Amino acid sequence: MFDALTERLSKAFDSLTGRGILSEKDVDAALREIRVALLEADVALPVVKDFVTKVRERAIGEDVIKAVAPGQQVVKIVHDALVDLLGGPGEPEGLSLEGEPPVAILMAGLQGSGKTTTAAKLARRIQKTEKKKVLLASLDTRRPAAMEQLQQMAAQAEAGFLPIVPGQTAVEIARRAMNAGRLQGYDVVILDTAGRTSIDEELMAEAKAISDVARPRETLLVADALTGQDAVETARRFNERLPLTGLVLTRMDGDGRGGAALSMRHVTGLPVKFVGVSEKVDGLDVFDASRMAGRILG
Ligand code: GDP
């Protein structure tokens, strides 16, 4: 995902490392390179500006310029700023599933973002790592194929699946799923909302109504990391309407430029909780800001 960015950044650092003394001019020249590298990776402009300003403030300090290996210090400052941008150091946040069972997780996102696949991947992860029983329910009343897809993936994930009852509205299905979860002893109910090709008012109102019925502990927005700036704009719009608690970025195994992954947290203020790394039902990793920053810097 970050190959081109990694290469560009390493070139920018070449001019810094290995030098005994650094001037403000040297740092600024490197920062110009870093700025271009981030913009080429499709990172949102305000994010790039903030990032460069922050790194400059830290790097121009007397201590850095007079340090024994000042170039290395600047690289370390860029690394730390990247970790901050991606979500900060420390343990990944994970999911919050406390509360009276069944706890609901609501999945939202554009059609094709990987929402249904991610719902099944999450079910599998929660069952395996947290040893909780998960029920999957599709609320996509407009696309029977989406319901069937989730049913097939639920079987792969070895999770429960709420039977499809034709003619019910999404809100009715959400209510039935929560009841079934309660009666059948499920710990978690994952509700997969209708995919949409664009953000339209009717579907937004529907998602909000579902949210009011199921009162989810987690509302996760699934976004395709390959769509770059579009994914960031989508996240911003969803975040205005739904009480989102986190993001999942899919297709991190693809060869996109990585800008969305770098901008998302900053633009929405929401943590990236998971990343999709394959089409398979176990292709979901916990997002770890430090590890990701390390990967970007190579
Ligand atoms: P939805 O319309 O948002 O529910 O999207 P789907 O779950 O149907 O996913 C659309 C396509 O993307 C499917 O072919 C998935 O197998 C694929 N997909 C989803 N997540 C990932 C991922 O993390 N990596 C890769 N390579 N493919 C993914």
mmCIF file of C-alpha atoms and ligand atoms in Angstrom:
data_model
loop_
_atom_site.group_PDB
_atom_site.id
_atom_site.type_symbol
_atom_site.label_atom_id
_atom_site.label_comp_id
_atom_site.label_asym_id
_atom_site.label_seq_id
_atom_site.Cartn_x
_atom_site.Cartn_y
_atom_site.Cartn_z
ATOM 1 C CA MET A 1 0.000 0.000 0.000
ATOM 2 C CA PHE A 2 2.658 2.542 0.961
ATOM 3 C CA ASP A 3 5.481 1.559 -1.400
ATOM 4 C CA ALA A 4 5.718 4.843 -3.337
ATOM 5 C CA LEU A 5 5.427 6.949 -0.167
ATOM 6 C CA THR A 6 8.094 4.929 1.599
ATOM 7 C CA GLU A 7 10.464 5.414 -1.314
ATOM 8 C CA ARG A 8 9.861 9.175 -1.502
ATOM 9 C CA LEU A 9 10.304 9.651 2.222
ATOM 10 C CA SER A 10 13.506 7.683 2.263
ATOM 11 C CA LYS A 11 14.880 10.015 -0.438
ATOM 12 C CA ALA A 12 13.914 13.029 1.662
ATOM 13 C CA PHE A 13 15.756 11.560 4.637
ATOM 14 C CA ASP A 14 18.881 10.804 2.570
ATOM 15 C CA SER A 15 19.667 14.503 2.501
ATOM 16 C CA LEU A 16 19.551 14.640 6.311
ATOM 17 C CA THR A 17 21.070 11.501 7.677
ATOM 18 C CA GLY A 18 24.790 11.017 7.855
ATOM 19 C CA ARG A 19 25.449 14.733 8.253
ATOM 20 C CA GLY A 20 27.190 16.081 11.310
ATOM 21 C CA ILE A 21 25.548 19.475 11.355
ATOM 22 C CA LEU A 22 22.113 20.561 10.198
ATOM 23 C CA SER A 23 20.953 24.056 9.411
ATOM 24 C CA GLU A 24 17.392 25.306 9.434
ATOM 25 C CA LYS A 25 17.682 25.438 5.652
ATOM 26 C CA ASP A 26 18.532 21.724 5.475
ATOM 27 C CA VAL A 27 15.498 20.860 7.581
ATOM 28 C CA ASP A 28 13.242 23.045 5.443
ATOM 29 C CA ALA A 29 14.525 21.446 2.252
ATOM 30 C CA ALA A 30 13.766 17.989 3.652
ATOM 31 C CA LEU A 31 10.337 19.143 4.829
ATOM 32 C CA ARG A 32 9.536 20.367 1.317
ATOM 33 C CA GLU A 33 10.301 16.870 0.031
ATOM 34 C CA ILE A 34 8.171 15.291 2.753
ATOM 35 C CA ARG A 35 5.297 17.620 1.883
ATOM 36 C CA VAL A 36 5.414 16.612 -1.786
ATOM 37 C CA ALA A 37 5.698 12.929 -0.839
ATOM 38 C CA LEU A 38 2.551 13.141 1.307
ATOM 39 C CA LEU A 39 0.593 15.073 -1.316
ATOM 40 C CA GLU A 40 1.571 12.544 -3.978
ATOM 41 C CA ALA A 41 0.325 9.795 -1.668
ATOM 42 C CA ASP A 42 -3.067 11.588 -1.776
ATOM 43 C CA VAL A 43 -3.023 12.741 1.842
ATOM 44 C CA ALA A 44 -5.537 15.597 2.345
ATOM 45 C CA LEU A 45 -3.929 19.055 2.088
ATOM 46 C CA PRO A 46 -4.915 20.351 5.572
ATOM 47 C CA VAL A 47 -3.505 17.151 7.053
ATOM 48 C CA VAL A 48 -0.222 17.628 5.190
ATOM 49 C CA LYS A 49 0.025 21.262 6.318
ATOM 50 C CA ASP A 50 -0.556 20.378 9.963
ATOM 51 C CA PHE A 51 1.880 17.533 9.806
ATOM 52 C CA VAL A 52 4.700 19.573 8.288
ATOM 53 C CA THR A 53 4.164 22.449 10.734
ATOM 54 C CA LYS A 54 4.300 20.088 13.679
ATOM 55 C CA VAL A 55 7.445 18.349 12.481
ATOM 56 C CA ARG A 56 9.116 21.716 11.765
ATOM 57 C CA GLU A 57 8.364 23.042 15.253
ATOM 58 C CA ARG A 58 9.944 20.002 16.824
ATOM 59 C CA ALA A 59 12.868 19.721 14.408
ATOM 60 C CA ILE A 60 14.076 23.303 14.405
ATOM 61 C CA GLY A 61 14.742 23.185 18.159
ATOM 62 C CA GLU A 62 18.329 23.870 19.223
ATOM 63 C CA ASP A 63 18.641 20.379 20.641
ATOM 64 C CA VAL A 64 18.077 18.736 17.324
ATOM 65 C CA ILE A 65 20.393 20.894 15.270
ATOM 66 C CA LYS A 66 23.183 20.498 17.811
ATOM 67 C CA ALA A 67 22.617 16.770 18.327
ATOM 68 C CA VAL A 68 25.327 14.258 17.456
ATOM 69 C CA ALA A 69 23.234 12.709 14.694
ATOM 70 C CA PRO A 70 20.701 15.434 13.883
ATOM 71 C CA GLY A 71 19.385 13.735 10.758
ATOM 72 C CA GLN A 72 18.411 10.665 12.761
ATOM 73 C CA GLN A 73 16.648 12.910 15.240
ATOM 74 C CA VAL A 74 14.551 14.442 12.477
ATOM 75 C CA VAL A 75 13.645 10.979 11.187
ATOM 76 C CA LYS A 76 12.552 10.080 14.724
ATOM 77 C CA ILE A 77 10.442 13.253 14.915
ATOM 78 C CA VAL A 78 8.734 12.376 11.608
ATOM 79 C CA HIS A 79 8.116 8.852 12.902
ATOM 80 C CA ASP A 80 6.515 10.126 16.103
ATOM 81 C CA ALA A 81 4.397 12.648 14.196
ATOM 82 C CA LEU A 82 3.190 9.844 11.918
ATOM 83 C CA VAL A 83 2.219 7.728 14.924
ATOM 84 C CA ASP A 84 0.277 10.710 16.320
ATOM 85 C CA LEU A 85 -1.428 11.272 12.982
ATOM 86 C CA LEU A 86 -2.492 7.638 12.771
ATOM 87 C CA GLY A 87 -3.927 7.498 16.255
ATOM 88 C CA GLY A 88 -1.205 7.924 18.840
ATOM 89 C CA PRO A 89 1.176 5.538 20.577
ATOM 90 C CA GLY A 90 0.016 2.828 22.939
ATOM 91 C CA GLU A 91 -2.236 -0.155 22.572
ATOM 92 C CA PRO A 92 -4.819 -0.205 19.762
ATOM 93 C CA GLU A 93 -8.285 0.694 20.994
ATOM 94 C CA GLY A 94 -10.170 -2.438 19.989
ATOM 95 C CA LEU A 95 -13.909 -2.827 20.352
ATOM 96 C CA SER A 96 -16.029 -1.889 23.312
ATOM 97 C CA LEU A 97 -18.391 -4.785 23.896
ATOM 98 C CA GLU A 98 -19.265 -4.373 27.552
ATOM 99 C CA GLY A 99 -22.837 -4.107 28.649
ATOM 100 C CA GLU A 100 -25.894 -6.256 28.847
ATOM 101 C CA PRO A 101 -25.835 -8.831 26.026
ATOM 102 C CA PRO A 102 -26.592 -8.854 23.234
ATOM 103 C CA VAL A 103 -24.375 -5.893 22.398
ATOM 104 C CA ALA A 104 -25.008 -4.476 18.920
ATOM 105 C CA ILE A 105 -22.413 -3.459 16.351
ATOM 106 C CA LEU A 106 -23.716 -1.438 13.411
ATOM 107 C CA MET A 107 -21.852 -1.569 10.109
ATOM 108 C CA ALA A 108 -22.182 1.378 7.726
ATOM 109 C CA GLY A 109 -20.547 2.292 4.449
ATOM 110 C CA LEU A 110 -20.895 2.701 0.724
ATOM 111 C CA GLN A 111 -21.770 -0.268 -1.469
ATOM 112 C CA GLY A 112 -18.622 -2.100 -2.503
ATOM 113 C CA SER A 113 -16.546 -0.750 0.374
ATOM 114 C CA GLY A 114 -16.215 -4.238 1.840
ATOM 115 C CA LYS A 115 -18.887 -3.808 4.507
ATOM 116 C CA THR A 116 -20.462 -7.249 4.303
ATOM 117 C CA THR A 117 -17.116 -9.013 4.152
ATOM 118 C CA THR A 118 -15.934 -6.991 7.142
ATOM 119 C CA ALA A 119 -19.084 -7.845 9.134
ATOM 120 C CA ALA A 120 -18.292 -11.547 8.701
ATOM 121 C CA LYS A 121 -14.587 -11.037 9.438
ATOM 122 C CA LEU A 122 -15.481 -9.224 12.655
ATOM 123 C CA ALA A 123 -17.873 -11.992 13.677
ATOM 124 C CA ARG A 124 -15.128 -14.531 13.233
ATOM 125 C CA ARG A 125 -12.586 -12.435 15.133
ATOM 126 C CA ILE A 126 -14.906 -11.776 18.071
ATOM 127 C CA GLN A 127 -15.853 -15.448 18.296
ATOM 128 C CA LYS A 128 -12.245 -16.621 18.115
ATOM 129 C CA THR A 129 -10.419 -14.062 20.217
ATOM 130 C CA GLU A 130 -13.103 -13.037 22.681
ATOM 131 C CA LYS A 131 -14.937 -16.365 22.753
ATOM 132 C CA LYS A 132 -18.263 -14.593 22.350
ATOM 133 C CA LYS A 133 -21.240 -15.862 20.367
ATOM 134 C CA VAL A 134 -22.056 -13.636 17.397
ATOM 135 C CA LEU A 135 -25.248 -13.309 15.346
ATOM 136 C CA LEU A 136 -25.044 -11.661 11.903
ATOM 137 C CA ALA A 137 -28.071 -9.938 10.386
ATOM 138 C CA SER A 138 -28.417 -8.264 7.000
ATOM 139 C CA LEU A 139 -30.647 -5.196 6.826
ATOM 140 C CA ASP A 140 -30.197 -4.693 3.097
ATOM 141 C CA THR A 141 -33.841 -5.094 2.095
ATOM 142 C CA ARG A 142 -33.177 -3.603 -1.331
ATOM 143 C CA ARG A 143 -30.624 -6.181 -2.396
ATOM 144 C CA PRO A 144 -31.513 -9.814 -1.671
ATOM 145 C CA ALA A 145 -28.101 -10.783 -3.082
ATOM 146 C CA ALA A 146 -26.400 -8.847 -0.277
ATOM 147 C CA MET A 147 -28.407 -10.784 2.299
ATOM 148 C CA GLU A 148 -27.443 -14.076 0.689
ATOM 149 C CA GLN A 149 -23.795 -13.005 0.552
ATOM 150 C CA LEU A 150 -23.805 -12.341 4.294
ATOM 151 C CA GLN A 151 -25.505 -15.681 4.921
ATOM 152 C CA GLN A 152 -22.727 -17.483 3.023
ATOM 153 C CA MET A 153 -20.017 -15.538 4.806
ATOM 154 C CA ALA A 154 -21.633 -16.170 8.196
ATOM 155 C CA ALA A 155 -21.261 -19.891 7.507
ATOM 156 C CA GLN A 156 -17.567 -19.389 6.684
ATOM 157 C CA ALA A 157 -17.135 -17.380 9.873
ATOM 158 C CA GLU A 158 -19.027 -20.062 11.801
ATOM 159 C CA ALA A 159 -21.287 -17.368 13.211
ATOM 160 C CA GLY A 160 -25.062 -17.354 13.622
ATOM 161 C CA PHE A 161 -27.201 -15.806 10.884
ATOM 162 C CA LEU A 162 -30.651 -14.295 11.306
ATOM 163 C CA PRO A 163 -33.076 -15.976 8.860
ATOM 164 C CA ILE A 164 -34.274 -13.707 6.060
ATOM 165 C CA VAL A 165 -37.990 -12.832 6.234
ATOM 166 C CA PRO A 166 -39.064 -11.145 2.990
ATOM 167 C CA GLY A 167 -41.138 -7.985 3.267
ATOM 168 C CA GLN A 168 -39.763 -6.685 6.563
ATOM 169 C CA THR A 169 -38.311 -3.213 6.797
ATOM 170 C CA ALA A 170 -34.721 -2.702 7.937
ATOM 171 C CA VAL A 171 -35.880 -1.349 11.289
ATOM 172 C CA GLU A 172 -38.137 -4.386 11.794
ATOM 173 C CA ILE A 173 -35.239 -6.719 11.007
ATOM 174 C CA ALA A 174 -33.011 -4.842 13.472
ATOM 175 C CA ARG A 175 -35.627 -5.282 16.177
ATOM 176 C CA ARG A 176 -36.049 -8.979 15.348
ATOM 177 C CA ALA A 177 -32.264 -9.469 15.375
ATOM 178 C CA MET A 178 -31.916 -7.931 18.840
ATOM 179 C CA ASN A 179 -34.783 -10.090 20.148
ATOM 180 C CA ALA A 180 -33.356 -13.237 18.587
ATOM 181 C CA GLY A 181 -29.964 -12.372 20.049
ATOM 182 C CA ARG A 182 -31.504 -12.047 23.498
ATOM 183 C CA LEU A 183 -33.611 -15.222 23.296
ATOM 184 C CA GLN A 184 -30.892 -17.358 21.765
ATOM 185 C CA GLY A 185 -28.091 -16.318 24.097
ATOM 186 C CA TYR A 186 -25.902 -14.362 21.678
ATOM 187 C CA ASP A 187 -23.331 -11.968 23.151
ATOM 188 C CA VAL A 188 -23.013 -9.768 20.073
ATOM 189 C CA VAL A 189 -25.342 -8.922 17.173
ATOM 190 C CA ILE A 190 -23.701 -7.437 14.080
ATOM 191 C CA LEU A 191 -26.128 -5.465 11.918
ATOM 192 C CA ASP A 192 -25.066 -4.986 8.312
ATOM 193 C CA THR A 193 -26.930 -1.944 6.969
ATOM 194 C CA ALA A 194 -27.857 -1.399 3.323
ATOM 195 C CA GLY A 195 -24.993 -0.522 1.027
ATOM 196 C CA ARG A 196 -25.477 2.723 -0.824
ATOM 197 C CA THR A 197 -23.846 3.994 -3.946
ATOM 198 C CA SER A 198 -23.797 7.529 -2.640
ATOM 199 C CA ILE A 199 -24.830 9.255 0.546
ATOM 200 C CA ASP A 200 -28.566 9.752 0.115
ATOM 201 C CA GLU A 201 -30.947 11.204 2.623
ATOM 202 C CA GLU A 202 -33.376 8.272 2.715
ATOM 203 C CA LEU A 203 -30.718 5.702 3.547
ATOM 204 C CA MET A 204 -29.121 7.995 6.104
ATOM 205 C CA ALA A 205 -32.487 8.404 7.854
ATOM 206 C CA GLU A 206 -32.929 4.617 7.763
ATOM 207 C CA ALA A 207 -29.496 4.020 9.303
ATOM 208 C CA LYS A 208 -30.303 6.540 12.017
ATOM 209 C CA ALA A 209 -33.642 4.795 12.772
ATOM 210 C CA ILE A 210 -31.845 1.421 12.988
ATOM 211 C CA SER A 211 -29.309 2.956 15.325
ATOM 212 C CA ASP A 212 -32.091 4.298 17.556
ATOM 213 C CA VAL A 213 -33.666 0.814 17.799
ATOM 214 C CA ALA A 214 -30.514 -1.265 18.294
ATOM 215 C CA ARG A 215 -28.559 1.289 20.371
ATOM 216 C CA PRO A 216 -25.197 -0.106 19.188
ATOM 217 C CA ARG A 217 -22.074 0.060 21.355
ATOM 218 C CA GLU A 218 -20.051 0.351 18.177
ATOM 219 C CA THR A 219 -20.997 1.970 14.886
ATOM 220 C CA LEU A 220 -18.224 1.250 12.428
ATOM 221 C CA LEU A 221 -17.787 2.939 9.095
ATOM 222 C CA VAL A 222 -16.189 0.703 6.507
ATOM 223 C CA ALA A 223 -14.201 2.561 3.860
ATOM 224 C CA ASP A 224 -12.160 1.371 0.914
ATOM 225 C CA ALA A 225 -8.572 2.545 1.380
ATOM 226 C CA LEU A 226 -8.037 2.473 -2.384
ATOM 227 C CA THR A 227 -10.516 5.284 -3.011
ATOM 228 C CA GLY A 228 -8.250 7.924 -1.464
ATOM 229 C CA GLN A 229 -9.757 11.370 -0.892
ATOM 230 C CA ASP A 230 -13.280 10.089 -1.686
ATOM 231 C CA ALA A 231 -13.121 7.765 1.296
ATOM 232 C CA VAL A 232 -12.203 10.683 3.541
ATOM 233 C CA GLU A 233 -15.139 12.750 2.282
ATOM 234 C CA THR A 234 -17.515 9.798 2.760
ATOM 235 C CA ALA A 235 -16.313 9.343 6.333
ATOM 236 C CA ARG A 236 -16.834 13.020 7.066
ATOM 237 C CA ARG A 237 -20.407 12.925 5.740
ATOM 238 C CA PHE A 238 -21.377 9.741 7.613
ATOM 239 C CA ASN A 239 -19.847 11.121 10.769
ATOM 240 C CA GLU A 240 -22.168 14.122 10.599
ATOM 241 C CA ARG A 241 -25.251 11.878 10.670
ATOM 242 C CA LEU A 242 -24.427 8.713 12.602
ATOM 243 C CA PRO A 243 -22.812 8.312 16.032
ATOM 244 C CA LEU A 244 -19.741 6.584 14.581
ATOM 245 C CA THR A 245 -17.283 5.035 17.025
ATOM 246 C CA GLY A 246 -14.590 3.906 14.638
ATOM 247 C CA LEU A 247 -13.395 3.143 11.140
ATOM 248 C CA VAL A 248 -12.373 0.038 9.260
ATOM 249 C CA LEU A 249 -10.178 0.502 6.200
ATOM 250 C CA THR A 250 -10.436 -2.305 3.676
ATOM 251 C CA ARG A 251 -8.144 -3.359 0.822
ATOM 252 C CA MET A 252 -4.990 -2.344 2.640
ATOM 253 C CA ASP A 253 -3.453 -5.248 0.726
ATOM 254 C CA GLY A 254 -4.019 -3.365 -2.555
ATOM 255 C CA ASP A 255 -1.539 -1.026 -4.188
ATOM 256 C CA GLY A 256 -3.219 2.305 -3.532
ATOM 257 C CA ARG A 257 -1.280 5.359 -2.449
ATOM 258 C CA GLY A 258 -2.298 5.177 1.186
ATOM 259 C CA GLY A 259 -3.530 8.759 1.563
ATOM 260 C CA ALA A 260 -6.918 7.782 2.966
ATOM 261 C CA ALA A 261 -5.325 5.689 5.683
ATOM 262 C CA LEU A 262 -3.177 8.659 6.684
ATOM 263 C CA SER A 263 -5.926 11.295 6.566
ATOM 264 C CA MET A 264 -8.900 9.482 8.077
ATOM 265 C CA ARG A 265 -8.135 9.875 11.738
ATOM 266 C CA HIS A 266 -7.213 13.526 11.439
ATOM 267 C CA VAL A 267 -10.242 14.510 9.344
ATOM 268 C CA THR A 268 -12.892 12.582 11.318
ATOM 269 C CA GLY A 269 -11.318 12.418 14.778
ATOM 270 C CA LEU A 270 -12.331 8.732 14.781
ATOM 271 C CA PRO A 271 -9.943 5.889 15.496
ATOM 272 C CA VAL A 272 -9.145 3.400 12.745
ATOM 273 C CA LYS A 273 -9.892 0.156 14.587
ATOM 274 C CA PHE A 274 -9.246 -2.516 11.956
ATOM 275 C CA VAL A 275 -7.786 -2.934 8.501
ATOM 276 C CA GLY A 276 -8.866 -5.445 5.875
ATOM 277 C CA VAL A 277 -5.902 -7.235 4.369
ATOM 278 C CA SER A 278 -7.463 -9.908 2.121
ATOM 279 C CA GLU A 279 -10.769 -11.149 0.750
ATOM 280 C CA LYS A 280 -10.748 -14.115 3.109
ATOM 281 C CA VAL A 281 -12.824 -14.286 6.268
ATOM 282 C CA ASP A 282 -9.707 -14.135 8.473
ATOM 283 C CA GLY A 283 -8.197 -11.161 6.579
ATOM 284 C CA LEU A 284 -8.779 -8.534 9.254
ATOM 285 C CA ASP A 285 -6.006 -7.024 11.392
ATOM 286 C CA VAL A 286 -6.242 -4.793 14.432
ATOM 287 C CA PHE A 287 -4.955 -1.356 13.423
ATOM 288 C CA ASP A 288 -1.779 -0.435 15.229
ATOM 289 C CA ALA A 289 -0.525 3.139 14.665
ATOM 290 C CA SER A 290 3.091 2.459 15.671
ATOM 291 C CA ARG A 291 3.359 -0.587 13.469
ATOM 292 C CA MET A 292 1.811 1.263 10.535
ATOM 293 C CA ALA A 293 4.184 4.230 10.952
ATOM 294 C CA GLY A 294 7.097 1.796 11.036
ATOM 295 C CA ARG A 295 5.862 0.207 7.834
ATOM 296 C CA ILE A 296 5.518 3.558 6.088
ATOM 297 C CA LEU A 297 9.037 4.643 7.008
ATOM 298 C CA GLY A 298 10.398 1.277 5.822
HETATM 299 P P1 GDP B 1 -20.098 -4.249 0.391
HETATM 300 O O1 GDP B 1 -20.879 -3.968 -0.851
HETATM 301 O O2 GDP B 1 -19.615 -2.996 1.036
HETATM 302 O O3 GDP B 1 -20.796 -5.147 1.357
HETATM 303 O O4 GDP B 1 -18.746 -4.973 -0.078
HETATM 304 P P2 GDP B 1 -18.345 -6.514 -0.076
HETATM 305 O O5 GDP B 1 -18.150 -6.987 1.307
HETATM 306 O O6 GDP B 1 -19.278 -7.271 -0.942
HETATM 307 O O7 GDP B 1 -16.901 -6.421 -0.751
HETATM 308 C C1 GDP B 1 -16.718 -6.024 -2.103
HETATM 309 C C2 GDP B 1 -15.503 -6.769 -2.668
HETATM 310 O O8 GDP B 1 -14.323 -6.379 -1.982
HETATM 311 C C3 GDP B 1 -15.601 -8.287 -2.503
HETATM 312 O O9 GDP B 1 -15.107 -8.894 -3.670
HETATM 313 C C4 GDP B 1 -14.675 -8.569 -1.314
HETATM 314 O O10 GDP B 1 -14.131 -9.866 -1.369
HETATM 315 C C5 GDP B 1 -13.615 -7.503 -1.487
HETATM 316 N N1 GDP B 1 -12.931 -7.123 -0.228
HETATM 317 C C6 GDP B 1 -13.490 -6.709 0.940
HETATM 318 N N2 GDP B 1 -12.535 -6.424 1.850
HETATM 319 C C7 GDP B 1 -11.344 -6.653 1.255
HETATM 320 C C8 GDP B 1 -9.964 -6.511 1.694
HETATM 321 O O11 GDP B 1 -9.630 -6.105 2.808
HETATM 322 N N3 GDP B 1 -8.999 -6.859 0.771
HETATM 323 C C9 GDP B 1 -9.329 -7.297 -0.494
HETATM 324 N N4 GDP B 1 -8.322 -7.596 -1.319
HETATM 325 N N5 GDP B 1 -10.592 -7.405 -0.926
HETATM 326 C C10 GDP B 1 -11.593 -7.097 -0.068
#
